[in-house]
Amino acid sequence: MAECVQCGADVTLHDNAEVGEIVDCTTCGAELELVDQNPPVLDRAPELEEDWGE
Amino acid sequence: MKVGILYSRIRKDEKLLLNELRERGHDVVKIDVRKLNFGLSETPEVLGELDVVVDRCLATSRSVYATQFCEAYGVPVVNSPDTAQTCADKVQNSLALEGAGVPTPETKVAFTKDAAMEAIESFGYPCVLKPVVGSWGRLMAKIECESAAEAILEHKATLGHYEHKVFYVQEYVDKPGRDIRVLATDGEPVAAMVRSSDHWLTNAAKGAETDEFELDDEAKELVEKASDAVGGGLLGVDLMETDDGYTVHEVNHTVEFKSLNDAVETDVPATVVDWLEVKAGAKQEQEVFA
């Protein structure tokens, strides 16, 4: 469990969540990134960039 | 082996790789490139002592530069910076394919709206305008008529980043509602799938349906040639079927494979890790005998 930085709601994380993984806040819909694991810390996910993905 | 994963976001693709590597007992070091700075000569501590670094950067620009630094530090990296550089840019990608005799859609590049308009008129309608850098099918335009061409060129020239002023115009390939994605390691196919959609864009990222595809000898040969043309590595080779055989429109260097893994019988991450182990092993042998 971690706290959403946008709305403060509790966000449930998967058991095997990795640092760098993106999770959605089910309360406010914010896209969040897991930036630390012990204890779990969430930050706002980076905005989509044009050169992302293949 | 001690393997570093360069990343800036952990997608399902990276999780599949990480899980496979860890299950096999490899020492995995996750390296968030957003936290690194790269000096010209001194190897960042986190990159030292690694048998192999796997570039899984989500951003093409980061991938291109981070792999160059790895190579400069003497850290073995897949894919190589040359491969990254070639695949990152559609112009270079097309030139490499053409130069290697791989069939690829007819393409013209222009730097001004007028010259681009001439290129478009030479193909006739429909034709395709693509950004030179970009993926997931974004900012691709199927141009159906002159007025649409004028509008799109005007928008790109006015609103776009300078790279959007490099107009990459391509013939429209009337594919049968699908294209083919092949994942290959140094030209050896790992697995392949068709991506089918009613939309002219058939990217998995655009929601295309996927299904396993059995490659024939012609396709296998083209995958090998296309891989060699861009310098080899872990690649996603995209083919389209035409009346005259296959045409290879693109080779991707930080290829996503989660859709492929769901579509095929092959254990894709396991096969990729098999290949990584061989790559890292070959490097260690070279060092022993050096």
Tab-separated table of C-alpha atoms in Angstrom:
chain	number	residue	atom	x	y	z
A	1	MET	CA	0.000	0.000	0.000
A	2	ALA	CA	1.213	3.491	-0.838
A	3	GLU	CA	-0.212	6.976	-0.876
A	4	CYS	CA	-1.308	8.774	-4.026
A	5	VAL	CA	0.614	12.036	-4.315
A	6	GLN	CA	-2.293	13.666	-6.087
A	7	CYS	CA	-5.316	12.842	-3.923
A	8	GLY	CA	-3.822	11.153	-0.861
A	9	ALA	CA	-5.810	7.945	-1.313
A	10	ASP	CA	-4.320	4.566	-0.499
A	11	VAL	CA	-3.099	2.774	-3.616
A	12	THR	CA	-2.806	-1.004	-3.508
A	13	LEU	CA	0.307	-2.379	-5.191
A	14	HIS	CA	0.757	-5.792	-6.757
A	15	ASP	CA	2.939	-8.224	-4.811
A	16	ASN	CA	5.655	-8.142	-7.460
A	17	ALA	CA	5.531	-4.413	-8.197
A	18	GLU	CA	8.897	-3.111	-9.412
A	19	VAL	CA	10.489	0.289	-8.960
A	20	GLY	CA	9.858	2.089	-12.230
A	21	GLU	CA	6.462	0.496	-12.759
A	22	ILE	CA	3.379	2.596	-13.433
A	23	VAL	CA	0.207	2.184	-11.377
A	24	ASP	CA	-3.103	4.013	-11.568
A	25	CYS	CA	-4.780	5.604	-8.591
A	26	THR	CA	-8.282	4.132	-8.597
A	27	THR	CA	-9.588	7.125	-6.647
A	28	CYS	CA	-8.457	10.083	-8.766
A	29	GLY	CA	-7.189	8.311	-11.902
A	30	ALA	CA	-3.675	9.752	-11.675
A	31	GLU	CA	-0.898	7.793	-13.359
A	32	LEU	CA	1.760	7.120	-10.737
A	33	GLU	CA	5.241	5.656	-10.734
A	34	LEU	CA	6.602	3.461	-7.972
A	35	VAL	CA	9.873	5.243	-7.110
A	36	ASP	CA	10.809	3.356	-3.954
A	37	GLN	CA	9.908	-0.038	-2.622
A	38	ASN	CA	10.777	-0.143	1.076
A	39	PRO	CA	8.580	1.555	2.060
A	40	PRO	CA	6.633	1.992	-1.170
A	41	VAL	CA	6.636	5.573	-2.451
A	42	LEU	CA	4.684	6.844	-5.423
A	43	ASP	CA	5.304	9.909	-7.560
A	44	ARG	CA	3.505	11.338	-10.555
A	45	ALA	CA	4.381	9.360	-13.687
A	46	PRO	CA	6.289	11.218	-16.388
A	47	GLU	CA	4.278	12.580	-19.282
A	48	LEU	CA	4.289	10.603	-22.498
A	49	GLU	CA	7.069	11.721	-24.822
A	50	GLU	CA	7.049	11.588	-28.566
A	51	ASP	CA	10.042	9.256	-28.839
A	52	TRP	CA	8.665	6.627	-26.482
A	53	GLY	CA	7.999	3.036	-27.370
A	54	GLU	CA	8.450	0.581	-30.174
B	1	MET	CA	25.988	-13.596	-15.224
B	2	LYS	CA	25.749	-10.065	-13.941
B	3	VAL	CA	23.326	-8.239	-16.188
B	4	GLY	CA	22.350	-4.582	-16.137
B	5	ILE	CA	18.982	-3.419	-17.410
B	6	LEU	CA	18.907	0.182	-18.621
B	7	TYR	CA	15.388	1.472	-18.164
B	8	SER	CA	13.257	4.469	-17.434
B	9	ARG	CA	9.972	2.687	-17.026
B	10	ILE	CA	9.217	-0.913	-16.185
B	11	ARG	CA	6.706	-2.197	-18.689
B	12	LYS	CA	5.376	-5.738	-18.801
B	13	ASP	CA	8.189	-6.485	-21.274
B	14	GLU	CA	10.857	-5.555	-18.730
B	15	LYS	CA	9.056	-7.481	-15.984
B	16	LEU	CA	9.034	-10.605	-18.133
B	17	LEU	CA	12.776	-10.250	-18.705
B	18	LEU	CA	13.556	-9.437	-15.077
B	19	ASN	CA	11.536	-12.400	-13.826
B	20	GLU	CA	13.232	-14.788	-16.245
B	21	LEU	CA	16.709	-13.528	-15.368
B	22	ARG	CA	16.063	-13.738	-11.634
B	23	GLU	CA	14.482	-17.193	-11.863
B	24	ARG	CA	17.687	-18.403	-13.503
B	25	GLY	CA	19.727	-16.963	-10.659
B	26	HIS	CA	21.414	-14.193	-12.594
B	27	ASP	CA	22.579	-11.110	-10.747
B	28	VAL	CA	20.321	-8.357	-12.100
B	29	VAL	CA	21.098	-4.668	-11.683
B	30	LYS	CA	18.300	-2.287	-12.617
B	31	ILE	CA	19.726	0.973	-13.892
B	32	ASP	CA	17.341	3.933	-14.123
B	33	VAL	CA	18.942	6.147	-16.783
B	34	ARG	CA	17.101	9.197	-15.411
B	35	LYS	CA	19.350	9.045	-12.361
B	36	LEU	CA	22.650	8.701	-14.191
B	37	ASN	CA	24.960	11.253	-15.663
B	38	PHE	CA	27.519	10.128	-18.175
B	39	GLY	CA	31.055	11.501	-18.187
B	40	LEU	CA	33.251	11.144	-21.228
B	41	SER	CA	35.763	8.711	-19.802
B	42	GLU	CA	34.980	7.569	-16.271
B	43	THR	CA	32.593	4.623	-16.153
B	44	PRO	CA	29.694	5.215	-13.729
B	45	GLU	CA	30.065	2.797	-10.822
B	46	VAL	CA	26.786	1.050	-11.531
B	47	LEU	CA	27.928	0.075	-15.022
B	48	GLY	CA	31.218	-1.458	-13.933
B	49	GLU	CA	31.625	-5.226	-13.521
B	50	LEU	CA	28.623	-6.089	-15.664
B	51	ASP	CA	28.823	-8.989	-18.112
B	52	VAL	CA	26.224	-7.417	-20.323
B	53	VAL	CA	23.930	-4.398	-20.308
B	54	VAL	CA	20.517	-4.672	-21.922
B	55	ASP	CA	19.123	-1.402	-23.211
B	56	ARG	CA	15.430	-1.243	-22.419
B	57	CYS	CA	15.062	2.538	-22.412
B	58	LEU	CA	11.558	3.606	-23.286
B	59	ALA	CA	12.761	6.815	-24.913
B	60	THR	CA	14.637	6.392	-28.174
B	61	SER	CA	16.835	9.425	-27.525
B	62	ARG	CA	18.019	8.012	-24.196
B	63	SER	CA	18.611	4.640	-25.751
B	64	VAL	CA	20.779	6.116	-28.510
B	65	TYR	CA	23.035	8.070	-26.153
B	66	ALA	CA	23.152	5.661	-23.193
B	67	THR	CA	24.299	2.813	-25.445
B	68	GLN	CA	26.993	5.036	-26.951
B	69	PHE	CA	28.350	5.727	-23.496
B	70	CYS	CA	28.270	2.042	-22.567
B	71	GLU	CA	30.311	1.231	-25.637
B	72	ALA	CA	32.743	4.075	-24.917
B	73	TYR	CA	33.277	2.693	-21.401
B	74	GLY	CA	33.885	-0.792	-22.803
B	75	VAL	CA	30.727	-2.178	-21.224
B	76	PRO	CA	29.107	-4.798	-23.490
B	77	VAL	CA	25.666	-3.552	-24.455
B	78	VAL	CA	22.769	-4.961	-26.436
B	79	ASN	CA	21.655	-3.587	-28.678
B	80	SER	CA	24.750	-1.847	-29.955
B	81	PRO	CA	24.727	1.947	-30.334
B	82	ASP	CA	25.111	1.543	-34.105
B	83	THR	CA	21.996	-0.585	-34.224
B	84	ALA	CA	20.149	1.868	-31.979
B	85	GLN	CA	21.186	4.809	-34.127
B	86	THR	CA	20.086	3.117	-37.333
B	87	CYS	CA	16.774	1.872	-36.007
B	88	ALA	CA	15.907	5.054	-34.134
B	89	ASP	CA	15.594	7.087	-37.302
B	90	LYS	CA	13.270	6.032	-40.089
B	91	VAL	CA	15.489	7.597	-42.751
B	92	GLN	CA	18.547	5.675	-41.621
B	93	ASN	CA	16.434	2.560	-41.181
B	94	SER	CA	15.141	2.805	-44.755
B	95	LEU	CA	18.583	3.513	-46.182
B	96	ALA	CA	20.065	0.519	-44.377
B	97	LEU	CA	17.336	-1.799	-45.654
B	98	GLU	CA	17.591	-0.510	-49.203
B	99	GLY	CA	21.382	-0.698	-49.120
B	100	ALA	CA	21.220	-4.347	-48.064
B	101	GLY	CA	18.805	-5.233	-50.836
B	102	VAL	CA	15.893	-5.821	-48.461
B	103	PRO	CA	12.584	-4.969	-50.136
B	104	THR	CA	11.178	-1.905	-48.426
B	105	PRO	CA	8.396	0.518	-49.372
B	106	GLU	CA	9.408	3.224	-51.818
B	107	THR	CA	10.307	6.270	-49.788
B	108	LYS	CA	11.222	9.898	-50.428
B	109	VAL	CA	12.496	12.487	-47.978
B	110	ALA	CA	12.105	16.243	-48.389
B	111	PHE	CA	12.952	19.249	-46.257
B	112	THR	CA	10.405	21.800	-47.451
B	113	LYS	CA	6.669	21.739	-47.919
B	114	ASP	CA	6.983	22.288	-51.661
B	115	ALA	CA	9.463	19.465	-52.110
B	116	ALA	CA	7.348	17.214	-49.885
B	117	MET	CA	4.278	18.073	-51.953
B	118	GLU	CA	6.153	17.022	-55.067
B	119	ALA	CA	7.078	13.740	-53.407
B	120	ILE	CA	3.462	13.155	-52.393
B	121	GLU	CA	2.179	13.920	-55.895
B	122	SER	CA	4.763	11.531	-57.338
B	123	PHE	CA	3.321	8.697	-55.249
B	124	GLY	CA	-0.293	9.692	-55.834
B	125	TYR	CA	-3.073	9.117	-53.322
B	126	PRO	CA	-3.187	7.552	-50.869
B	127	CYS	CA	0.360	7.786	-49.630
B	128	VAL	CA	1.861	7.918	-46.168
B	129	LEU	CA	3.644	10.620	-44.213
B	130	LYS	CA	5.575	9.510	-41.140
B	131	PRO	CA	7.650	11.256	-38.492
B	132	VAL	CA	11.316	10.236	-38.710
B	133	VAL	CA	11.344	9.488	-34.990
B	134	GLY	CA	8.364	8.029	-33.214
B	135	SER	CA	6.507	4.844	-32.581
B	136	TRP	CA	3.266	3.189	-31.520
B	137	GLY	CA	1.798	4.503	-34.772
B	138	ARG	CA	1.732	8.086	-33.546
B	139	LEU	CA	1.597	11.026	-35.946
B	140	MET	CA	1.323	8.770	-38.964
B	141	ALA	CA	-0.810	10.170	-41.753
B	142	LYS	CA	-2.462	8.335	-44.600
B	143	ILE	CA	-2.941	11.117	-47.115
B	144	GLU	CA	-5.975	10.654	-49.319
B	145	CYS	CA	-6.042	13.876	-51.339
B	146	GLU	CA	-4.197	17.070	-52.216
B	147	SER	CA	-6.043	19.282	-49.739
B	148	ALA	CA	-5.291	16.885	-46.887
B	149	ALA	CA	-1.628	16.824	-47.949
B	150	GLU	CA	-1.428	20.610	-47.904
B	151	ALA	CA	-3.040	20.814	-44.481
B	152	ILE	CA	-0.840	18.165	-42.890
B	153	LEU	CA	2.376	19.625	-44.324
B	154	GLU	CA	1.343	23.077	-43.087
B	155	HIS	CA	0.622	21.729	-39.606
B	156	LYS	CA	3.896	19.838	-39.414
B	157	ALA	CA	5.932	22.782	-40.667
B	158	THR	CA	4.253	25.221	-38.291
B	159	LEU	CA	3.652	23.230	-35.144
B	160	GLY	CA	6.231	20.504	-35.266
B	161	HIS	CA	9.580	20.005	-33.703
B	162	TYR	CA	12.375	20.514	-36.239
B	163	GLU	CA	12.396	16.789	-36.872
B	164	HIS	CA	8.854	17.135	-38.232
B	165	LYS	CA	10.249	19.373	-40.938
B	166	VAL	CA	12.022	16.351	-42.326
B	167	PHE	CA	9.161	15.008	-44.413
B	168	TYR	CA	9.314	11.245	-44.797
B	169	VAL	CA	6.889	10.268	-47.540
B	170	GLN	CA	6.209	6.667	-48.389
B	171	GLU	CA	4.128	4.714	-50.855
B	172	TYR	CA	0.955	3.302	-49.353
B	173	VAL	CA	1.222	-0.477	-49.173
B	174	ASP	CA	-2.193	-2.036	-49.557
B	175	LYS	CA	-1.570	-4.826	-47.067
B	176	PRO	CA	-4.267	-7.406	-46.351
B	177	GLY	CA	-5.461	-5.779	-43.109
B	178	ARG	CA	-2.468	-7.016	-41.205
B	179	ASP	CA	1.265	-6.811	-40.854
B	180	ILE	CA	3.804	-9.182	-39.364
B	181	ARG	CA	6.019	-8.582	-36.329
B	182	VAL	CA	8.999	-10.884	-35.965
B	183	LEU	CA	11.158	-10.881	-32.872
B	184	ALA	CA	14.652	-11.976	-33.790
B	185	THR	CA	17.995	-12.408	-32.052
B	186	ASP	CA	20.859	-11.656	-34.431
B	187	GLY	CA	18.591	-12.514	-37.332
B	188	GLU	CA	17.268	-15.765	-35.881
B	189	PRO	CA	13.470	-15.536	-35.456
B	190	VAL	CA	12.271	-16.149	-31.899
B	191	ALA	CA	8.585	-15.910	-32.768
B	192	ALA	CA	6.282	-14.039	-35.097
B	193	MET	CA	2.722	-12.772	-35.069
B	194	VAL	CA	0.301	-11.053	-37.369
B	195	ARG	CA	-1.304	-7.847	-36.178
B	196	SER	CA	-4.732	-7.428	-37.745
B	197	SER	CA	-7.031	-4.447	-37.721
B	198	ASP	CA	-9.727	-2.743	-39.798
B	199	HIS	CA	-7.678	0.434	-39.361
B	200	TRP	CA	-4.848	1.086	-41.802
B	201	LEU	CA	-2.472	1.165	-38.828
B	202	THR	CA	-2.038	-2.317	-37.416
B	203	ASN	CA	0.222	-1.588	-34.443
B	204	ALA	CA	-0.430	-3.650	-31.322
B	205	ALA	CA	-0.298	-0.327	-29.449
B	206	LYS	CA	-3.301	0.762	-31.549
B	207	GLY	CA	-5.289	-2.245	-30.423
B	208	ALA	CA	-4.698	-4.619	-33.347
B	209	GLU	CA	-5.615	-8.255	-32.819
B	210	THR	CA	-2.645	-10.572	-32.675
B	211	ASP	CA	-2.164	-14.170	-33.718
B	212	GLU	CA	0.817	-16.461	-34.136
B	213	PHE	CA	2.354	-16.501	-37.603
B	214	GLU	CA	4.471	-19.219	-39.115
B	215	LEU	CA	7.311	-17.739	-41.124
B	216	ASP	CA	8.118	-19.196	-44.505
B	217	ASP	CA	11.658	-19.396	-45.883
B	218	GLU	CA	11.346	-16.091	-47.744
B	219	ALA	CA	10.329	-14.257	-44.575
B	220	LYS	CA	13.095	-15.923	-42.541
B	221	GLU	CA	15.671	-14.880	-45.096
B	222	LEU	CA	14.418	-11.294	-45.073
B	223	VAL	CA	14.463	-11.141	-41.278
B	224	GLU	CA	18.097	-12.237	-41.288
B	225	LYS	CA	19.026	-9.728	-43.980
B	226	ALA	CA	17.122	-6.902	-42.278
B	227	SER	CA	18.782	-7.713	-38.962
B	228	ASP	CA	22.243	-7.720	-40.538
B	229	ALA	CA	21.437	-4.457	-42.327
B	230	VAL	CA	20.967	-2.599	-39.030
B	231	GLY	CA	23.818	-4.279	-37.167
B	232	GLY	CA	22.037	-7.224	-35.517
B	233	GLY	CA	20.829	-7.638	-31.949
B	234	LEU	CA	17.468	-8.187	-30.306
B	235	LEU	CA	15.145	-6.703	-32.886
B	236	GLY	CA	11.556	-6.392	-33.937
B	237	VAL	CA	11.318	-6.724	-37.704
B	238	ASP	CA	8.052	-5.508	-39.240
B	239	LEU	CA	6.972	-6.938	-42.566
B	240	MET	CA	3.974	-6.445	-44.814
B	241	GLU	CA	2.635	-8.870	-47.368
B	242	THR	CA	2.300	-7.629	-50.940
B	243	ASP	CA	1.404	-9.264	-54.244
B	244	ASP	CA	5.145	-9.510	-54.954
B	245	GLY	CA	6.162	-11.001	-51.620
B	246	TYR	CA	7.153	-9.327	-48.398
B	247	THR	CA	8.316	-5.801	-47.816
B	248	VAL	CA	10.141	-4.826	-44.632
B	249	HIS	CA	9.056	-1.402	-43.490
B	250	GLU	CA	10.896	-1.099	-40.212
B	251	VAL	CA	13.284	-2.668	-37.713
B	252	ASN	CA	12.828	-1.794	-34.033
B	253	HIS	CA	15.699	-1.873	-31.577
B	254	THR	CA	14.114	-1.714	-28.107
B	255	VAL	CA	11.368	-4.009	-29.176
B	256	GLU	CA	8.296	-4.643	-27.046
B	257	PHE	CA	7.247	-8.287	-26.973
B	258	LYS	CA	4.475	-8.673	-24.407
B	259	SER	CA	1.783	-8.946	-27.112
B	260	LEU	CA	3.916	-11.445	-28.991
B	261	ASN	CA	4.470	-13.508	-25.863
B	262	ASP	CA	0.699	-13.690	-25.335
B	263	ALA	CA	0.089	-14.632	-28.972
B	264	VAL	CA	2.592	-17.447	-29.461
B	265	GLU	CA	3.494	-20.834	-27.987
B	266	THR	CA	7.161	-19.912	-27.635
B	267	ASP	CA	8.334	-18.645	-24.254
B	268	VAL	CA	9.662	-15.363	-25.589
B	269	PRO	CA	11.483	-14.014	-22.510
B	270	ALA	CA	13.115	-17.421	-21.937
B	271	THR	CA	14.402	-17.502	-25.511
B	272	VAL	CA	15.678	-13.944	-25.229
B	273	VAL	CA	17.509	-14.783	-22.001
B	274	ASP	CA	18.990	-17.907	-23.637
B	275	TRP	CA	20.450	-15.577	-26.261
B	276	LEU	CA	21.678	-13.079	-23.662
B	277	GLU	CA	23.472	-15.861	-21.818
B	278	VAL	CA	25.266	-16.827	-25.012
B	279	LYS	CA	26.172	-13.175	-25.691
B	280	ALA	CA	27.527	-12.683	-22.189
B	281	GLY	CA	29.319	-16.046	-22.309
B	282	ALA	CA	31.010	-15.160	-25.586
B	283	LYS	CA	32.204	-11.898	-24.089
B	284	GLN	CA	33.634	-13.658	-21.030
B	285	GLU	CA	35.463	-16.152	-23.248
B	286	GLN	CA	36.948	-13.309	-25.277
B	287	GLU	CA	38.245	-11.731	-22.076
B	288	VAL	CA	39.756	-14.988	-20.826
B	289	PHE	CA	41.645	-15.563	-24.072
B	290	ALA	CA	42.624	-11.914	-24.576
